[in-house]
CSV table of C-alpha atoms in Angstrom, one decimal:
chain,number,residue,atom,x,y,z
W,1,UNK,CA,134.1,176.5,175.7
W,2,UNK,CA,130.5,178.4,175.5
W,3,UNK,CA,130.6,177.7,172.2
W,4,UNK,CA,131.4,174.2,172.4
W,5,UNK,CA,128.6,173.5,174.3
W,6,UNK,CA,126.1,175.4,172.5
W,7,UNK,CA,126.8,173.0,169.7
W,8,UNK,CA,126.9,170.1,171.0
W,9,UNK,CA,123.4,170.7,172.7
W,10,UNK,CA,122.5,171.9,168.9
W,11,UNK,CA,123.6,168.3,168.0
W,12,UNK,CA,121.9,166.5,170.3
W,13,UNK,CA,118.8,168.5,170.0
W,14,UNK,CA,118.6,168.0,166.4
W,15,UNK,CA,119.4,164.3,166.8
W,16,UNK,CA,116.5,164.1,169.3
W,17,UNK,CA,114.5,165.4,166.7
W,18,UNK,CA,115.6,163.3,163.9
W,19,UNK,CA,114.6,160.2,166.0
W,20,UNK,CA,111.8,161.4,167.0
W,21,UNK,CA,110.8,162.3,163.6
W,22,UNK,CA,111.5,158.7,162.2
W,23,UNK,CA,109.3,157.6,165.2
W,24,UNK,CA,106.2,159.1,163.5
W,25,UNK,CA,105.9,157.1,160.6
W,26,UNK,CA,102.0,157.4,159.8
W,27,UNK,CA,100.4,159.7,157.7
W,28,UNK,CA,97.0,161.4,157.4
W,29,UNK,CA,94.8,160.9,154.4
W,30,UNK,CA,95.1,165.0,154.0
W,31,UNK,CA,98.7,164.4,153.7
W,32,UNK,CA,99.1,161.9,151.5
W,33,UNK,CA,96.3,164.0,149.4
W,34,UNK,CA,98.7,166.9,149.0
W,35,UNK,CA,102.0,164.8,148.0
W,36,UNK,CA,100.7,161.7,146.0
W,37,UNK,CA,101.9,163.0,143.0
W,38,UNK,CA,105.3,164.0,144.1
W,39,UNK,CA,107.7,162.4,142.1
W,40,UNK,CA,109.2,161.6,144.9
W,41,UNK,CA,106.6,159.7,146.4
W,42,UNK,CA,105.3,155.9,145.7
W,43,UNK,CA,102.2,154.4,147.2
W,44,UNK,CA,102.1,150.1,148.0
W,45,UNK,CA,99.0,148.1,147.9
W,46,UNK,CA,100.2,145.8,150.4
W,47,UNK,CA,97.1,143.6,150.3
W,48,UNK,CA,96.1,140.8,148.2
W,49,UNK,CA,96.2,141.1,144.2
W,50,UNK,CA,92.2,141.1,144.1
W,51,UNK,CA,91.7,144.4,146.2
W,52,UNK,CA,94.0,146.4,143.8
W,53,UNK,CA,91.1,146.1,141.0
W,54,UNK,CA,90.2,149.6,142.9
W,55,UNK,CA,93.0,151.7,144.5
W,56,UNK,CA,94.4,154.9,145.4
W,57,UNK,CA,95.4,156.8,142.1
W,58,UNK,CA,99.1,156.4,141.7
W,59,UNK,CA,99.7,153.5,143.8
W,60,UNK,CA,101.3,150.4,142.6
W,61,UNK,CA,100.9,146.4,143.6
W,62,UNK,CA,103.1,144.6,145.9
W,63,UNK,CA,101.0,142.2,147.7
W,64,UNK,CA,102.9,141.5,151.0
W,65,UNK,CA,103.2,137.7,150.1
W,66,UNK,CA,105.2,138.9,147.1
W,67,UNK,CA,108.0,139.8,149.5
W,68,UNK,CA,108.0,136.2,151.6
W,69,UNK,CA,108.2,132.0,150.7
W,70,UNK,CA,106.6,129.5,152.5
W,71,UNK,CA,109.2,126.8,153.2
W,72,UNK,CA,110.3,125.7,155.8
W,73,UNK,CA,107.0,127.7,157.3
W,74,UNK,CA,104.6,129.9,155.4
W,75,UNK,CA,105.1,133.6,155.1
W,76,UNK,CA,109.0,133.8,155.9
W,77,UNK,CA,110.8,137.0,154.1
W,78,UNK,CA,112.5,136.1,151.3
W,79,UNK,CA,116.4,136.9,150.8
W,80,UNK,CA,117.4,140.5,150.7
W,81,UNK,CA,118.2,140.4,147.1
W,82,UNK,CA,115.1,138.8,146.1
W,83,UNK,CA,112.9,141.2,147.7
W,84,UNK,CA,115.0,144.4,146.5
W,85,UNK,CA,114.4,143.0,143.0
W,86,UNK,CA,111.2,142.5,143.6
W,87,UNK,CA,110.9,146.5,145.0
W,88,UNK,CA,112.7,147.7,142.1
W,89,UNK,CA,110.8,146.4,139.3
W,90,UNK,CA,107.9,148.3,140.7
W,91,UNK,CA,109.2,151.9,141.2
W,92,UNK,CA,110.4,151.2,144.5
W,93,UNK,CA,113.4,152.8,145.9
W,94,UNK,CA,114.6,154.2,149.0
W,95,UNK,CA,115.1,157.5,147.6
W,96,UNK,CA,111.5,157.8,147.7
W,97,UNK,CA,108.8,158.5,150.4
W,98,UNK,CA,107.6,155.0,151.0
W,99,UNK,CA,103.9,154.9,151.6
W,100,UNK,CA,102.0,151.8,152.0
W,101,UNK,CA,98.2,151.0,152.7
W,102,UNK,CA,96.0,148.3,152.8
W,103,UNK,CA,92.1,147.7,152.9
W,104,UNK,CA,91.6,148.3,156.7
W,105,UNK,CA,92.8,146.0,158.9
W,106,UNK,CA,96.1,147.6,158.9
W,107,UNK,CA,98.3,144.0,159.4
W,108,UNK,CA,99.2,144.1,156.0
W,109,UNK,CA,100.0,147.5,155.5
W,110,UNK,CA,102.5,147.0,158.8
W,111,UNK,CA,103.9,144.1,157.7
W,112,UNK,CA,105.2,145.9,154.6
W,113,UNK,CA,105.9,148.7,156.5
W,114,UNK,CA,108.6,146.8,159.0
W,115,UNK,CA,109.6,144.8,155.8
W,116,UNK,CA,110.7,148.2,154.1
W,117,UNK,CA,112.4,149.6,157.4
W,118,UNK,CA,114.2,146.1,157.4
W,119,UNK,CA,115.2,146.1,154.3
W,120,UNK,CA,116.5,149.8,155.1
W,121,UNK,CA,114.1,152.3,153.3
W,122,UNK,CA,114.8,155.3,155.3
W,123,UNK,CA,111.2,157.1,154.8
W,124,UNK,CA,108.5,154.5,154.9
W,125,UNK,CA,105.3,155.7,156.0
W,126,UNK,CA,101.4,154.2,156.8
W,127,UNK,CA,98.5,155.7,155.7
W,128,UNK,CA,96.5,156.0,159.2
W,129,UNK,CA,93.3,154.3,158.7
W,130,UNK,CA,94.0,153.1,155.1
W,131,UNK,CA,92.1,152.3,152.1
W,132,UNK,CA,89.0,152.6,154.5
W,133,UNK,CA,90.3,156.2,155.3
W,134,UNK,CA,91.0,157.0,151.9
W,135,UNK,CA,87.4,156.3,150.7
W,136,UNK,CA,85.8,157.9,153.4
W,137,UNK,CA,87.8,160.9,152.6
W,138,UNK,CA,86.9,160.9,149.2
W,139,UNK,CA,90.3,161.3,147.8
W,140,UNK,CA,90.7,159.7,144.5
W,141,UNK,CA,90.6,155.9,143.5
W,142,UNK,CA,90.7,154.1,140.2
W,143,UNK,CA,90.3,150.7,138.4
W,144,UNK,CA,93.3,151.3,136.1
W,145,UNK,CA,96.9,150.0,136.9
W,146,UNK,CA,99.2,152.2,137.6
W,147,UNK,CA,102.7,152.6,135.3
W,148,UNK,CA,105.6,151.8,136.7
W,149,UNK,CA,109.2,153.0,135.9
W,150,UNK,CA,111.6,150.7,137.8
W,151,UNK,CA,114.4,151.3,139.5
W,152,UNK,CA,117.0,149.9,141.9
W,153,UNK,CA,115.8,149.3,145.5
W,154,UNK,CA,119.4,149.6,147.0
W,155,UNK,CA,118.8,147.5,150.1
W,156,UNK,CA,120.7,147.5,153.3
W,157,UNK,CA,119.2,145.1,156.0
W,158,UNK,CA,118.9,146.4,159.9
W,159,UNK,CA,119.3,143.1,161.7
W,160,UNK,CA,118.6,144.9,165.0
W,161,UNK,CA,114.9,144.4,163.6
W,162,UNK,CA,114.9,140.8,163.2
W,163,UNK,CA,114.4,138.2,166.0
W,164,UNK,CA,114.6,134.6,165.2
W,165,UNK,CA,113.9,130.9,167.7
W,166,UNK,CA,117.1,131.4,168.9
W,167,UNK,CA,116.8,134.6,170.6
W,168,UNK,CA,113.1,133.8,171.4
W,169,UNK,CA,114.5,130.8,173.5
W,170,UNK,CA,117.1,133.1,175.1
W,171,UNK,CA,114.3,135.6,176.1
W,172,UNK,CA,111.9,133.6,177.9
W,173,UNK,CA,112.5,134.6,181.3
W,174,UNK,CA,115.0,137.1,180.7
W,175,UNK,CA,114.0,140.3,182.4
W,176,UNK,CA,115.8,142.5,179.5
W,177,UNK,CA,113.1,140.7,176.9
W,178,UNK,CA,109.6,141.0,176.4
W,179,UNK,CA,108.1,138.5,174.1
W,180,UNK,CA,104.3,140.0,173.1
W,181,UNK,CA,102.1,137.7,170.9
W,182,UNK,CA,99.2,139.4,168.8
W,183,UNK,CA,97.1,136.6,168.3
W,184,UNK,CA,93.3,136.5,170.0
W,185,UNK,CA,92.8,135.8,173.3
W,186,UNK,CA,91.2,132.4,172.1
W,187,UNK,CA,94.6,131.9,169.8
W,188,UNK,CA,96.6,132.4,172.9
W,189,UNK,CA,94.8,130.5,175.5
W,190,UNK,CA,94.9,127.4,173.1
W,191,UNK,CA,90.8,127.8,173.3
W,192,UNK,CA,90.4,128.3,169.5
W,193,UNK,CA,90.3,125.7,166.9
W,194,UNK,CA,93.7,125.3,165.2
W,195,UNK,CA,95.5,122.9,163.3
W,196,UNK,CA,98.4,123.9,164.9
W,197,UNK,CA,99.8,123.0,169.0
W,198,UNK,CA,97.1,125.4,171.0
W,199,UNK,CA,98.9,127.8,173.3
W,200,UNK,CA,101.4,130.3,173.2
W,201,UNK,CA,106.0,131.0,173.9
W,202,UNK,CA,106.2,129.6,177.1
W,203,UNK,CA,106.0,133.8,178.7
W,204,UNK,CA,105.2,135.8,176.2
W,205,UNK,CA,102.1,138.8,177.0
W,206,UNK,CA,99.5,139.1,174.8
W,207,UNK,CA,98.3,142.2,173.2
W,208,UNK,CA,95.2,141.6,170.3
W,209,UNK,CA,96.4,144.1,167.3
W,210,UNK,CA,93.0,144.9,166.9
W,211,UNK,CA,93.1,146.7,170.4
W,212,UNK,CA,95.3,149.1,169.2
W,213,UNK,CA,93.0,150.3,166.9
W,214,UNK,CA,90.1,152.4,167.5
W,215,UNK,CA,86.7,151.7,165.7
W,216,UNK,CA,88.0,153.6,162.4
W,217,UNK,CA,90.9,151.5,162.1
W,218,UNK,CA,93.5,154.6,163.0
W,219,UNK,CA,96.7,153.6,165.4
W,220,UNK,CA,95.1,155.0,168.8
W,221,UNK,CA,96.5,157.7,170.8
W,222,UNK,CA,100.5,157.4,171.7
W,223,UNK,CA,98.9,157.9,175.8
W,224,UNK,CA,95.9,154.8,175.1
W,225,UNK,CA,99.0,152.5,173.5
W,226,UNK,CA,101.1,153.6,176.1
W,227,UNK,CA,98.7,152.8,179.1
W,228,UNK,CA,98.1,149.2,176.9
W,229,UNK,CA,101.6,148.4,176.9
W,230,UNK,CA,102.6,149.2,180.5
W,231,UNK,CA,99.9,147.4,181.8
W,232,UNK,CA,101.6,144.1,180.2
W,233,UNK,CA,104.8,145.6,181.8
W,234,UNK,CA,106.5,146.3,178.5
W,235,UNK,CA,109.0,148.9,179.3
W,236,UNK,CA,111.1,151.0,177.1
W,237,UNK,CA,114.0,149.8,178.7
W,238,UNK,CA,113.4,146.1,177.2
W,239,UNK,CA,114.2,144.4,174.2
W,240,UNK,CA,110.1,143.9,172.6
W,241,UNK,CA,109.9,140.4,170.4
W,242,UNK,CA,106.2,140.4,168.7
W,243,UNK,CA,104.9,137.6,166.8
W,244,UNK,CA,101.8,136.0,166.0
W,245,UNK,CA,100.8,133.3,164.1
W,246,UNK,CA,103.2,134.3,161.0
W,247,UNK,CA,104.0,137.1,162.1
W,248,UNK,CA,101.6,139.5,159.8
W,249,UNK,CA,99.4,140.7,162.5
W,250,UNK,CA,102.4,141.5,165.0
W,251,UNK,CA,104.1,143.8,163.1
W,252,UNK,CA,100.9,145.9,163.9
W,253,UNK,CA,102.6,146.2,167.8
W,254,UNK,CA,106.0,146.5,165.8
W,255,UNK,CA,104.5,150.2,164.6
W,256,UNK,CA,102.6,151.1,167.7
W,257,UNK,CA,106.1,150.4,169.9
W,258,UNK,CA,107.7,152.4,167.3
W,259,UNK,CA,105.3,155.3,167.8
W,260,UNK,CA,106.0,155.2,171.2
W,261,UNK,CA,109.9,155.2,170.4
W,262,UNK,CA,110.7,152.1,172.1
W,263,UNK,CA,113.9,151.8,170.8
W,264,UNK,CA,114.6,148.2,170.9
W,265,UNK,CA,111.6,146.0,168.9
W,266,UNK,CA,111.9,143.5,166.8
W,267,UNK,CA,109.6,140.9,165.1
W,268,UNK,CA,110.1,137.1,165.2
W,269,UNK,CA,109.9,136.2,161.5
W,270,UNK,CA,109.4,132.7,162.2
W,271,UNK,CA,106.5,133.4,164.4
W,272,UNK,CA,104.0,130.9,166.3
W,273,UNK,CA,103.9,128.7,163.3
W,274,UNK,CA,107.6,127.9,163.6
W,275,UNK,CA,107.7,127.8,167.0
W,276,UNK,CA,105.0,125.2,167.7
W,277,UNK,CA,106.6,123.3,164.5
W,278,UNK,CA,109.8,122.5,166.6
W,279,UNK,CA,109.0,119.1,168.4
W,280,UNK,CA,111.7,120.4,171.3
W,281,UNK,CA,109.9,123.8,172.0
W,282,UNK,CA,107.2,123.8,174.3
W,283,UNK,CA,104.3,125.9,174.4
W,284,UNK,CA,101.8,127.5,177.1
């Protein structure tokens, strides 16, 4: 009996562990330094096409617009088989260590980053600070494309990490839900100029993603995104729907939550631009 529950404390230790290790999915310059040239390892550009011209040796291009279409709204993921082509032809697989970067801003490099877990790379990582890191490090970079060998991106989609209008509509109110948006405070106020219907999801809480960022562009401490998030009253316990205007910047607060193991977050694909789209929805 002893025994018996010596190893299932074992198990649940080591499962503890695992998540917790999944939960820390960013990566020092240092680190990537040291395994770059694993064999095991590929590094994504996930910015535009025009900042690859100089990159981290090694790494290969998949801007994060490669990955989505733009009907019925811009920036929507493509289907699963289209992007696991898409991952394959570049040397992307999810036997690999996933690492993705982009210049500094960090909202692409997330976006790819929840598109890989989505699509369900098991070991996806961000460089922490990125390309702005990297060069301040001065680990290598060069103007020459990188070879690729491709493979088969064997893709198995986690729809526990996709929210779409429906589910929005069912959250708003609903205590178990908090919908975050990661637009400006102008964006969110309606104050800014826009083409689109000013305001915000009737009760969402907004969070800027650039205020989880300290001045180097590094995710801040888990305590300062903690104390951010729990002054908006985002709990662990409820299901977290981040969006923004198409959902690039919000996946930004996808990562952070992440960090902090919030085990329930998801990220409206759809996004503001959807939203405000639907004649029927109405807006803040």
């Amino acid at each position: 009996m002893k025994q018996s529950r010596y190893l299932l404390l074992g198990i649940a230790f080591f499962l503890t562990s695992l998540i917790s290790a999944q939960a820390q999915d960013l990566i020092s310059v240092n680190e990537l330094a040291k395994i770059s040239k694993n064999t095991d390892v590929v590094v994504v550009w996930a910015g535009d096409e025009d900042g690859y011209k100089v990159h981290i040796t090694g790494a290969v291009s998949i801007p994060h617009t490669s990955l989505c279409n733009n009907d019925p709204v811009r920036n929507l993921i493509k289907p699963t088989a289209e992007m696991a082509k898409i991952l394959g032809e570049k040397g992307v697989s999810t036997d690999k260590t996933i690492v993705v970067y982009d210049e500094g801003s960090g909202k692409y490099a997330n976006r790819m980053y929840w598109m890989l877990k989505y699509l369900g790379a098991p070991n996806v990582k961000v460089l922490d600070g990125n390309f702005k890191a990297w060069k301040a490090g001065r680990k290598p970079v060069t103007g020459s494309p990188s070879k690729v060998t491709a493979t088969t991106f064997n893709a198995k989609p986690n729809a526990a990490l996709l929210s779409n209008m429906d589910e929005v509509k069912k959250a708003i109110g609903n205590p178990a839900y908090a919908v975050i948006d990661a637009r400006t405070a102008e964006e969110f106020a309606g104050t800014a100029e826009t083409e689109l219907r000013k305001g915000h999801i009737p009760g969402a809480s907004n969070i800027n993603y650039e205020t989880l960022l300290d001045s180097k562009g590094m995710l801040k401490s888990k305590e300062e995104l903690q104390s951010i998030f729990k002054a908006k009253g985002i709990t662990s316990d409820k299901t977290a729907i981040v969006y923004c205007e198409t959902s690039v910047r919000a996946c930004v607060l996808y990562t952070a939550l992440k960090t902090l193991e919030y085990p329930k977050v998801k990220v409206y694909d759809g996004a503001y631009l959807e939203w405000q789209a639907t004649a029927s929805n109405t807006v803040e």
